[in-house]
Amino acid sequence: MNISNSTTAPNAGEYAGDEVSAIVLDPGYSTTRAGFAGEDVPKSVCPSFYGHIDSDPPHYLFGENAIHDPLGNLQIKNPWGSDGIVEDWDTATKVWEYAITSRLTGNRPGDPTKNGLNDGNANGNGEAMDVDMEGLENLENMEKPLEDSPLLMTEPGWNSVKAREKYIEIAMEEWGTPAFYVQKTGVLAAFASGKASGIVIDVGASHTSVTPVLDGMVLKKGVQKSPLAGNFVSNQIRMIFKQAQPEIPLTPHYLVKTKTPVDAGAPAQATYKTYDIPPLDSFRYNEEERVLTEFKESVVEVWPGPGRFTNGTNEEIAKSLPGRPFEMPDGWNQLFGSERYRVSEGLFDAGAALQDADNPRPKDEHTIPRLVQAAVQQVDADQRPLLLQNIVVTGGSTLLYKFNDRLNYEINTLYPSTRNKLIAPGPLVERKYAAWIGGSILASLGSFHQLWISRKEYEEHGTNIVEKRCR
Amino acid sequence: MASGRDVRDMLGLPVGGETPKAAIQKRAKPAAPGKKIQGVAREVAALYGERPPPVAVYEEKKSYRAKRQSTGPAKKWVPQPFTNQARSDGLILKHWRRKPTSTPAATNGEDIAMEDTEISDSYIEDSSEFLKYNVAPDMPTFTEEEYDAYLRSDDWSREETDYLFQMIENYSYRWPVVWDRYDYQPSLKSHLPTSQEFPNDIEQALATLPFAPPKSRSVEDIKARFYEISAKLMKLRIPEVQMDADQYATYEILTKFDPVLERNRKTLASALMNRNMDEVKEEEFLLAELQRINMAANRLDAEREELRARLEAPIPNQQVSAGLASFTSSQALAALFSQLFQADRSKKRASGGGGVGPGRLSLSATDLMATPTSAQHAQLSAANRRQSLAQQAVQTPIRHLSPLAELRYNVSTHDRLTSGITFGADKLLKMRQAKSNVQTQKIGQALAQLGIADIISIPTAKVGDAFEALVTKVGKLLDVRKVREKEEGECRVLEAMKARRMSEIQSDENGGERRSTKREVSDSQDRDSADIGDDDDDDDADADADADGDADVDAEGEEEDEDAEGEEIESQMQSTRQASEVEVMSTRATSAGHKRSASVLSQVSTKSSKRPRK
Ligand SMILES: Nc1ncnc2c1ncn2[C@@H]1O[C@H](COP(=O)(O)OP(=O)(O)O)[C@@H](O)[C@H]1O
Ligand SMILES: [Mg+2]
């Protein structure tokens, strides 16, 4: 609302927008994105991980600040299952509700689960409520968090019917939304790039998915998913650290009190913190993951081609290139040479992935080129060239350095006779939040409002209306 | 620094005096980059160290900004509840709208809130703004009886047919999506009672018999079934003979759909797509080769065309008739050459158009999709298919008369009608007029000679046509006459040259080396020297020069006519040649220039045509 010409209405012919202050919720494995439709970035990006302290009643912690606080006996969990579908519905509801209420709609007053977590909310409230007195007034008589806003949710392409029905049930029963719709992330990511048809390659945290989209509809037979994504790369990095001689210590920030600079490769000179009641292993794992994400952002690189990393002399070439430095939270630091290519190679070449007892060799058909091939194979022959002209790349892990170069190379070797075009938005937010942005566009379109499933329809037909309406 | 030290050395000053100065300088140095980063606290700037800051720091310059125009008090916006007309459930949502009432602004915040609630309580907007996007595909419908009588299929149960229609409607004729989502599960419940109800009716029992495993249907199966039903229904609603053109076209498309053919086409298309790199490279190579061959062939054709045009209907060329004197400089010649080359190329492009252009090396989406059958389906599936077909129908003539009947009723068809009314007489008059006055006069004379009246009394279309044919012929005749005169002049010149050469050579008494020396001197091709020796060849060289000039002017028209005329003229030329030798000396000077440029041109053109052939 801070645009300079807020006194004039947008030109009718300019865009078919009609904003109804809908909320768009894009839950992912690593983060949950939420915000008002019509805005260009999600206002609220919260981790999907939550803290759990076993007590009676159990104590839950949500939000970026809370889950990185090393409390005694704190466990970090994630409601998503290994199959890429929500497993723990109760906490998933809470995590998502936190993402919505913490910054967008404000809290239900006096909710016991929120006690002690409201520290950051005072100003968060003010931000979301800059609209009018109206919001404040409604806050008083609001019982459920979404009483006033239609909700558009995103779901993975392979979501089960049961899970979708659960989505609408949560939205209607627990949050009291007046209208609901659920759309697949693939379609929305394509919309965010201005495409109604294309192949969407989404490399997130827990899963990589390839989704063929035609005229805004997912071709279900072609949807492919695999577990080779951000977390897989993290595990590869852990293995590199473990197999190094000497082993590279991975100490997360919360364990380090002070550090002094040391030479590259020398043991760390740091004093460490100890806790009377330490947090549990899962907390440490999550903190390590933070360091690894930093490592992915600044060191890891994808072998750009031509050829695979293990082909011919490519490995030798990689060795001759200058390394990249990385410093651990405890001060240990080193240059990383050809290893930095190795950890990401598994995404494209299963044979090149590092293996150990916990991490078996990935399946060949799970690599990204094979996923694309399988997806294209499942599409009607006439549509294939069209789809290959619009390959939309999205998801946090596609930000790996040179990822697109390699993907481009792989697709062009797979399909040398078609015109293949990658569409990878440059700005970081657009790549990470493409599905949310697409949802934001969709839910602010005037023509979309006839698609909402209203509360009345839900009450008439029950949860299975979602199968009929959100096709 | 070194220079300062030198100076101090020279002046014999103590070296120790350097240290405090150096310290000052050192202190000054970090300040220098600090000055560049403005708008940052000194302490923060110091943290950067000597390296440039990781983030570019821009100072927001205070620049002139137009003062905001005051448009009165702040406009109020309210969250206006509205219902969408496209919905039947009366869902009320709120969007932001200008507050409709222009009551004076209340200064109190509470007042505003109260007013807002008042309005929203009383008024709910009925929005039809986006109603136009609420479109449903139109589907063929049929009754129970119709289905039983006409639409049964051994392969499709009634239930599955209904399911198919539902799917097509749901996904608005998007066949790939319909196929993708097609998952028909025959329900046993609905079948059993019906088969018991009609135990005697075998057909009924058969039709409703559950098909044990759900069949997997291909896109072609689905389309075939739907098209078949649509066609049958269409025929039922409108008998074939009563269909108008576009309806019939639709009907034809529907009946002519061949799933086997479609399937084969798709297999080929996917095979084309799945070629490996080597095959693609090979294709690329072959296409390049083909392009080369095409280019050579086109050039050859163009050359022949030029030759034929020259022989059949010499078209006066401005440049040539202006005299070749304009091409004496090498610059002008180069310009002419590039112009000809361009014309040649554009001609080739036009002829090479249509299917596979030689330049295309990759496959595009439209390539695979633009096959005739699928294009027709696409049309069909479009929700507004009637419209598009109606547009097509405009071009198709509705009824044909026999030629005799046409003549009788004086019916004529035209590709394009010009607007307005024209008189036949005007048309005839216009034909008499040429571009130049002289030409008009000449045409008039020729017509007078033929005994044609100035005004033709009944200018019917037929008379008009005949007159037009006559006038074109007269025009050609005049052209030919003009060219003939020119050629004759040239012949005379050349003959005179020949005679002179002969006498020179005879005096030289060395006939054997004549050709080779000539070649060295003129540095041209065989043909040039042949020109001199041979009478019949001299208009060949000229054709080269001349026809190159009008390469872009295509000779069109009835070849036979022109052929006959051309021959006549040829013989005339032969006979008049000897008679007019007297004029040789007078035209000699100009034609010498002509000759030279002609040989250069022919050389260039043969060269350029040879290059691609190599
Ligand atoms: N700049 C980056 N470089 C490499 N990986 C990144 C980068 N930023 C985020 N990631 C990784 O991307 C993943 C999160 O991607 P995202 O698309 O948000 O996943 P999800 O949709 O499953 O929540 C995490 O595994 C994170 O480590
Ligand atoms: Mg995601």
Tab-separated table of C-alpha atoms in Angstrom, chain A residues 38-394:
chain	number	residue	atom	x	y	z
A	38	GLY	CA	-0.894	-9.709	-5.171
A	39	GLU	CA	2.377	-9.011	-3.410
A	40	ASP	CA	5.571	-10.028	-5.109
A	41	VAL	CA	7.340	-11.850	-2.301
A	42	PRO	CA	5.968	-13.866	0.585
A	43	LYS	CA	5.884	-11.697	3.678
A	44	SER	CA	6.337	-14.643	5.939
A	45	VAL	CA	8.989	-17.286	5.350
A	46	CYS	CA	9.209	-19.631	8.320
A	47	PRO	CA	11.155	-22.830	8.738
A	48	SER	CA	9.037	-25.934	8.423
A	49	PHE	CA	11.066	-27.464	11.212
A	50	TYR	CA	9.682	-27.080	14.683
A	51	GLY	CA	11.011	-27.588	18.179
A	52	HIS	CA	9.547	-30.176	20.498
A	53	ILE	CA	10.271	-30.542	24.184
A	54	ASP	CA	8.916	-33.691	25.687
A	55	SER	CA	6.916	-32.698	28.722
A	56	ASP	CA	3.338	-32.892	29.799
A	57	PRO	CA	1.727	-31.237	27.910
A	58	PRO	CA	4.403	-31.289	25.160
A	59	HIS	CA	5.925	-27.950	24.405
A	60	TYR	CA	6.189	-26.815	20.774
A	61	LEU	CA	8.382	-24.095	19.400
A	62	PHE	CA	7.931	-22.446	16.027
A	63	GLY	CA	9.776	-19.893	13.981
A	64	GLU	CA	13.316	-19.082	13.024
A	65	ASN	CA	14.328	-17.683	16.407
A	66	ALA	CA	12.865	-20.415	18.517
A	67	ILE	CA	14.227	-23.458	16.739
A	68	HIS	CA	17.817	-22.271	16.845
A	69	ASP	CA	17.733	-21.639	20.597
A	70	PRO	CA	19.723	-24.429	22.295
A	71	LEU	CA	17.263	-25.320	25.038
A	72	GLY	CA	17.619	-28.437	27.117
A	73	ASN	CA	16.096	-31.590	25.662
A	74	LEU	CA	14.993	-29.712	22.590
A	75	GLN	CA	14.243	-31.854	19.566
A	76	ILE	CA	13.875	-30.547	16.049
A	77	LYS	CA	11.310	-32.284	13.880
A	78	ASN	CA	9.671	-31.898	10.535
A	79	PRO	CA	6.058	-32.762	9.769
A	80	TRP	CA	6.819	-33.913	6.235
A	81	GLY	CA	7.227	-37.586	5.474
A	82	SER	CA	9.934	-39.173	3.394
A	83	ASP	CA	7.486	-39.600	0.497
A	84	GLY	CA	7.062	-35.850	0.111
A	85	ILE	CA	3.582	-35.805	1.658
A	86	VAL	CA	2.749	-34.411	5.082
A	87	GLU	CA	2.919	-37.096	7.731
A	88	ASP	CA	2.232	-35.378	11.015
A	89	TRP	CA	-0.896	-33.377	10.358
A	90	ASP	CA	-1.286	-31.903	13.814
A	91	THR	CA	2.062	-30.190	13.883
A	92	ALA	CA	1.923	-29.361	10.174
A	93	THR	CA	-1.246	-27.430	10.938
A	94	LYS	CA	0.522	-25.605	13.731
A	95	VAL	CA	3.596	-24.800	11.677
A	96	TRP	CA	1.494	-23.427	8.847
A	97	GLU	CA	-0.746	-21.524	11.194
A	98	TYR	CA	2.320	-19.976	12.742
A	99	ALA	CA	3.527	-18.941	9.285
A	100	ILE	CA	0.199	-17.230	8.639
A	101	THR	CA	-0.506	-15.692	12.001
A	102	SER	CA	2.971	-14.564	12.980
A	103	ARG	CA	3.155	-11.946	10.274
A	104	LEU	CA	-0.048	-11.730	8.324
A	105	THR	CA	-3.254	-11.935	10.276
A	106	GLY	CA	-2.248	-11.680	13.901
A	107	ASN	CA	-2.780	-14.133	16.678
A	108	ARG	CA	-5.781	-15.588	18.260
A	109	PRO	CA	-5.752	-14.008	21.681
A	110	GLY	CA	-5.026	-16.307	24.572
A	111	ASP	CA	-4.158	-19.406	22.625
A	112	PRO	CA	-2.109	-21.584	24.970
A	113	THR	CA	0.082	-23.047	22.260
A	114	LYS	CA	1.262	-19.598	21.353
A	115	ASN	CA	2.214	-18.495	24.831
A	116	GLY	CA	5.787	-17.409	25.131
A	117	LEU	CA	6.249	-17.283	21.373
A	118	ASN	CA	4.721	-13.932	20.755
A	119	ASP	CA	7.868	-11.917	21.299
A	120	GLY	CA	8.360	-10.930	17.696
A	121	ASN	CA	4.733	-10.517	16.920
A	122	ALA	CA	4.043	-7.042	18.148
A	123	ASN	CA	5.658	-5.353	15.202
A	124	GLY	CA	4.789	-8.165	12.845
A	125	ASN	CA	1.225	-7.316	13.623
A	126	GLY	CA	1.682	-3.684	12.870
A	127	GLU	CA	3.168	-4.486	9.507
A	128	ALA	CA	0.340	-6.646	8.372
A	129	MET	CA	-2.298	-4.363	9.753
A	130	ASP	CA	-1.279	-1.165	8.107
A	131	VAL	CA	-4.454	-1.328	6.100
A	132	ASP	CA	-7.006	0.204	8.311
A	133	MET	CA	-8.716	0.268	11.652
A	134	GLU	CA	-10.860	-2.402	10.108
A	135	GLY	CA	-8.279	-5.076	10.809
A	136	LEU	CA	-7.979	-4.142	14.455
A	137	GLU	CA	-11.669	-4.132	14.840
A	138	ASN	CA	-11.982	-7.560	13.333
A	139	LEU	CA	-9.234	-8.853	15.512
A	140	GLU	CA	-11.518	-8.583	18.489
A	141	ASN	CA	-14.292	-10.740	17.204
A	142	MET	CA	-12.085	-13.085	15.251
A	143	GLU	CA	-11.923	-16.564	16.586
A	144	LYS	CA	-10.189	-18.375	13.783
A	145	PRO	CA	-7.119	-17.011	12.038
A	146	LEU	CA	-8.436	-16.909	8.481
A	147	GLU	CA	-12.024	-15.872	9.020
A	148	ASP	CA	-11.547	-12.963	6.648
A	149	SER	CA	-9.248	-14.259	3.939
A	150	PRO	CA	-9.662	-16.841	1.227
A	151	LEU	CA	-6.766	-19.266	1.212
A	152	LEU	CA	-4.832	-20.618	-1.755
A	153	MET	CA	-2.547	-23.496	-0.855
A	154	THR	CA	0.074	-25.242	-2.916
A	155	GLU	CA	0.664	-28.954	-2.989
A	156	PRO	CA	3.280	-31.204	-4.517
A	157	GLY	CA	2.342	-32.832	-7.802
A	158	TRP	CA	2.085	-36.255	-6.239
A	159	ASN	CA	-0.093	-35.290	-3.290
A	160	SER	CA	-2.554	-38.023	-2.346
A	161	VAL	CA	-6.292	-37.549	-2.400
A	162	LYS	CA	-6.354	-38.038	1.354
A	163	ALA	CA	-3.795	-35.316	1.863
A	164	ARG	CA	-5.712	-32.849	-0.295
A	165	GLU	CA	-8.877	-33.524	1.617
A	166	LYS	CA	-6.967	-32.940	4.795
A	167	TYR	CA	-5.812	-29.576	3.454
A	168	ILE	CA	-9.325	-28.322	2.894
A	169	GLU	CA	-10.469	-29.726	6.195
A	170	ILE	CA	-7.756	-27.835	8.061
A	171	ALA	CA	-8.460	-24.642	6.158
A	172	MET	CA	-12.203	-24.790	6.661
A	173	GLU	CA	-12.557	-26.323	10.097
A	174	GLU	CA	-9.528	-25.061	11.954
A	175	TRP	CA	-8.807	-21.773	10.274
A	176	GLY	CA	-12.324	-20.903	9.214
A	177	THR	CA	-11.450	-19.586	5.785
A	178	PRO	CA	-14.426	-18.411	3.697
A	179	ALA	CA	-13.012	-19.874	0.484
A	180	PHE	CA	-10.276	-22.302	-0.399
A	181	TYR	CA	-8.374	-23.578	-3.375
A	182	VAL	CA	-5.390	-25.850	-3.799
A	183	GLN	CA	-3.089	-25.814	-6.808
A	184	LYS	CA	0.026	-27.781	-7.651
A	185	THR	CA	3.415	-26.129	-7.155
A	186	GLY	CA	4.433	-27.032	-10.699
A	187	VAL	CA	1.606	-25.083	-12.297
A	188	LEU	CA	2.196	-22.087	-10.067
A	189	ALA	CA	5.932	-22.039	-10.701
A	190	ALA	CA	5.173	-22.004	-14.425
A	191	PHE	CA	2.710	-19.139	-13.908
A	192	ALA	CA	5.360	-17.207	-12.028
A	193	SER	CA	7.476	-17.323	-15.177
A	194	GLY	CA	4.498	-16.309	-17.284
A	195	LYS	CA	4.056	-19.738	-18.826
A	196	ALA	CA	0.895	-21.784	-19.020
A	197	SER	CA	2.677	-24.755	-20.552
A	198	GLY	CA	6.083	-26.156	-19.855
A	199	ILE	CA	8.138	-28.579	-17.864
A	200	VAL	CA	8.848	-27.482	-14.323
A	201	ILE	CA	12.018	-28.757	-12.706
A	202	ASP	CA	11.863	-28.068	-8.987
A	203	VAL	CA	14.883	-29.005	-6.887
A	204	GLY	CA	13.907	-28.327	-3.289
A	205	ALA	CA	15.223	-29.627	-0.009
A	206	SER	CA	13.817	-33.130	0.301
A	207	HIS	CA	12.637	-33.791	-3.239
A	208	THR	CA	13.346	-33.021	-6.830
A	209	SER	CA	10.286	-33.033	-9.023
A	210	VAL	CA	9.668	-32.725	-12.714
A	211	THR	CA	6.158	-31.664	-13.674
A	212	PRO	CA	4.817	-31.340	-17.208
A	213	VAL	CA	2.191	-28.603	-17.361
A	214	LEU	CA	-0.167	-28.016	-20.264
A	215	ASP	CA	-2.464	-25.014	-20.386
A	216	GLY	CA	-2.236	-24.615	-16.647
A	217	MET	CA	-2.971	-28.244	-15.909
A	218	VAL	CA	-0.570	-30.819	-14.613
A	219	LEU	CA	-0.176	-33.902	-16.773
A	220	LYS	CA	-0.353	-36.319	-13.904
A	221	LYS	CA	1.147	-39.292	-15.670
A	222	GLY	CA	4.289	-37.337	-16.318
A	223	VAL	CA	4.949	-36.101	-12.776
A	224	GLN	CA	8.278	-37.445	-11.545
A	225	LYS	CA	9.938	-37.117	-8.162
A	226	SER	CA	13.152	-38.248	-6.617
A	227	PRO	CA	14.939	-37.793	-3.311
A	228	LEU	CA	18.051	-36.370	-4.982
A	229	ALA	CA	17.769	-32.738	-3.902
A	230	GLY	CA	19.197	-30.290	-1.361
A	231	ASN	CA	19.310	-32.736	1.519
A	232	PHE	CA	21.028	-35.286	-0.671
A	233	VAL	CA	23.742	-32.754	-1.495
A	234	SER	CA	24.077	-31.993	2.226
A	235	ASN	CA	24.651	-35.661	2.929
A	236	GLN	CA	27.240	-35.817	0.181
A	237	ILE	CA	29.051	-32.932	1.834
A	238	ARG	CA	28.948	-34.699	5.187
A	239	MET	CA	30.547	-37.703	3.543
A	240	ILE	CA	33.263	-35.592	1.980
A	241	PHE	CA	34.010	-34.184	5.419
A	242	LYS	CA	34.047	-37.613	7.007
A	243	GLN	CA	36.212	-39.224	4.353
A	244	ALA	CA	38.780	-36.447	4.329
A	245	GLN	CA	42.210	-37.111	5.839
A	246	PRO	CA	42.176	-35.853	8.528
A	247	GLU	CA	38.435	-35.769	9.041
A	248	ILE	CA	36.955	-32.306	8.708
A	249	PRO	CA	35.175	-31.324	11.920
A	250	LEU	CA	31.664	-29.977	11.481
A	251	THR	CA	30.905	-27.855	14.523
A	252	PRO	CA	27.746	-25.748	14.424
A	253	HIS	CA	27.652	-22.202	15.712
A	254	TYR	CA	25.865	-22.823	18.987
A	255	LEU	CA	28.764	-24.946	20.285
A	256	VAL	CA	31.415	-22.298	19.685
A	257	LYS	CA	32.134	-19.695	22.317
A	258	THR	CA	35.227	-18.004	20.904
A	259	LYS	CA	37.570	-18.729	18.064
A	260	THR	CA	40.975	-17.552	16.901
A	261	PRO	CA	42.146	-17.468	13.319
A	262	VAL	CA	44.187	-20.452	12.211
A	263	ASP	CA	46.026	-21.358	9.007
A	264	ALA	CA	44.296	-23.312	6.289
A	265	GLY	CA	43.977	-26.966	7.217
A	266	ALA	CA	45.268	-26.450	10.770
A	267	PRO	CA	43.161	-27.715	13.700
A	268	ALA	CA	40.691	-25.193	15.093
A	269	GLN	CA	41.685	-23.057	18.073
A	270	ALA	CA	38.371	-22.403	19.742
A	271	THR	CA	36.716	-22.628	23.101
A	272	TYR	CA	33.450	-24.493	23.124
A	273	LYS	CA	30.239	-24.039	25.016
A	274	THR	CA	28.793	-26.739	27.199
A	275	TYR	CA	25.198	-27.052	28.286
A	276	ASP	CA	23.920	-28.554	31.502
A	277	ILE	CA	20.968	-30.063	29.745
A	278	PRO	CA	22.051	-30.196	26.122
A	279	PRO	CA	19.606	-30.145	23.232
A	280	LEU	CA	19.136	-33.484	21.535
A	281	ASP	CA	20.890	-34.849	18.446
A	282	SER	CA	18.243	-33.690	16.042
A	283	PHE	CA	18.899	-30.128	17.167
A	284	ARG	CA	22.583	-30.477	16.404
A	285	TYR	CA	21.789	-32.044	13.056
A	286	ASN	CA	19.598	-29.127	12.111
A	287	GLU	CA	22.272	-26.653	13.182
A	288	GLU	CA	24.831	-28.550	11.122
A	289	GLU	CA	22.468	-28.326	8.202
A	290	ARG	CA	22.628	-24.549	8.505
A	291	VAL	CA	26.394	-24.640	8.139
A	292	LEU	CA	26.044	-26.986	5.195
A	293	THR	CA	23.626	-24.659	3.461
A	294	GLU	CA	26.218	-21.948	3.850
A	295	PHE	CA	28.749	-24.335	2.355
A	296	LYS	CA	26.426	-25.042	-0.549
A	297	GLU	CA	25.918	-21.385	-1.157
A	298	SER	CA	29.577	-20.433	-1.173
A	299	VAL	CA	31.619	-23.472	-2.191
A	300	VAL	CA	29.696	-26.196	-3.964
A	301	GLU	CA	29.696	-26.020	-7.729
A	302	VAL	CA	28.119	-28.147	-10.410
A	303	TRP	CA	30.357	-29.444	-13.163
A	304	PRO	CA	29.000	-27.413	-16.064
A	305	GLY	CA	29.784	-29.890	-18.841
A	306	PRO	CA	30.486	-30.747	-21.550
A	307	GLY	CA	30.489	-34.358	-20.427
A	308	ARG	CA	30.088	-35.644	-16.908
A	309	PHE	CA	32.464	-34.824	-14.124
A	310	THR	CA	33.921	-38.342	-14.133
A	311	ASN	CA	34.315	-38.421	-17.924
A	312	GLY	CA	37.779	-38.366	-19.434
A	313	THR	CA	39.995	-35.613	-18.162
A	314	ASN	CA	37.264	-33.502	-16.624
A	315	GLU	CA	38.329	-34.374	-13.106
A	316	GLU	CA	41.903	-33.345	-13.912
A	317	ILE	CA	40.681	-30.073	-15.349
A	318	ALA	CA	38.639	-29.457	-12.207
A	319	LYS	CA	41.700	-30.071	-10.049
A	320	SER	CA	43.662	-27.479	-11.953
A	321	LEU	CA	41.040	-24.799	-11.353
A	322	PRO	CA	41.512	-22.518	-8.351
A	323	GLY	CA	39.848	-23.764	-5.169
A	324	ARG	CA	37.314	-21.995	-2.988
A	325	PRO	CA	37.862	-21.275	0.668
A	326	PHE	CA	35.467	-22.100	3.493
A	327	GLU	CA	35.695	-21.369	7.191
A	328	MET	CA	33.819	-23.384	9.768
A	329	PRO	CA	32.177	-21.658	12.732
A	330	ASP	CA	35.115	-22.750	14.907
A	331	GLY	CA	37.706	-21.150	12.654
A	332	TRP	CA	38.906	-24.234	10.797
A	333	ASN	CA	39.341	-23.364	7.145
A	334	GLN	CA	40.538	-24.804	3.872
A	335	LEU	CA	40.481	-24.434	0.129
A	336	PHE	CA	38.136	-26.878	-1.555
A	337	GLY	CA	39.265	-28.074	-4.955
A	338	SER	CA	37.662	-30.706	-7.113
A	339	GLU	CA	35.599	-32.088	-4.170
A	340	ARG	CA	33.233	-29.212	-4.583
A	341	TYR	CA	32.132	-30.623	-7.938
A	342	ARG	CA	31.915	-34.141	-6.624
A	343	VAL	CA	29.194	-33.467	-4.044
A	344	SER	CA	26.699	-32.164	-6.569
A	345	GLU	CA	27.515	-34.631	-9.340
A	346	GLY	CA	25.159	-37.230	-7.907
A	347	LEU	CA	22.195	-35.103	-8.948
A	348	PHE	CA	23.059	-35.802	-12.564
A	349	ASP	CA	25.077	-38.995	-12.456
A	350	ALA	CA	24.119	-41.614	-9.907
A	351	GLY	CA	27.380	-43.504	-10.400
A	352	ALA	CA	29.425	-40.515	-9.295
A	353	ALA	CA	27.676	-40.091	-5.945
A	354	LEU	CA	29.617	-40.852	-2.795
A	355	GLN	CA	28.351	-43.856	-0.885
A	356	ASP	CA	28.549	-45.321	2.582
A	357	ALA	CA	26.519	-47.572	4.797
A	358	ASP	CA	23.793	-44.963	5.454
A	359	ASN	CA	23.823	-43.565	1.963
A	360	PRO	CA	23.445	-46.286	-0.643
A	361	ARG	CA	24.024	-45.625	-4.309
A	362	PRO	CA	21.190	-43.498	-5.669
A	363	LYS	CA	19.014	-45.020	-8.345
A	364	ASP	CA	19.907	-44.140	-11.918
A	365	GLU	CA	16.319	-43.227	-12.732
A	366	HIS	CA	16.369	-40.646	-9.941
A	367	THR	CA	18.913	-38.392	-11.558
A	368	ILE	CA	17.554	-35.175	-13.018
A	369	PRO	CA	18.153	-36.010	-16.704
A	370	ARG	CA	16.376	-39.323	-16.298
A	371	LEU	CA	13.473	-37.652	-14.546
A	372	VAL	CA	13.088	-35.200	-17.395
A	373	GLN	CA	13.247	-38.008	-19.894
A	374	ALA	CA	10.630	-40.017	-18.046
A	375	ALA	CA	8.350	-37.007	-17.750
A	376	VAL	CA	8.585	-36.154	-21.426
A	377	GLN	CA	7.977	-39.783	-22.344
A	378	GLN	CA	4.634	-39.703	-20.574
A	379	VAL	CA	3.352	-36.748	-22.554
A	380	ASP	CA	1.516	-36.936	-25.855
A	381	ALA	CA	4.058	-36.804	-28.686
A	382	ASP	CA	2.575	-33.652	-30.158
A	383	GLN	CA	3.146	-31.644	-27.007
A	384	ARG	CA	6.740	-32.616	-26.332
A	385	PRO	CA	8.503	-29.957	-28.373
A	386	LEU	CA	6.269	-27.294	-26.867
A	387	LEU	CA	7.107	-28.394	-23.361
A	388	LEU	CA	10.824	-28.558	-24.069
A	389	GLN	CA	10.697	-24.974	-25.213
A	390	ASN	CA	9.567	-23.949	-21.754
A	391	ILE	CA	11.676	-25.653	-19.132
A	392	VAL	CA	11.075	-23.723	-15.934
A	393	VAL	CA	13.753	-24.145	-13.283
A	394	THR	CA	12.859	-23.456	-9.669
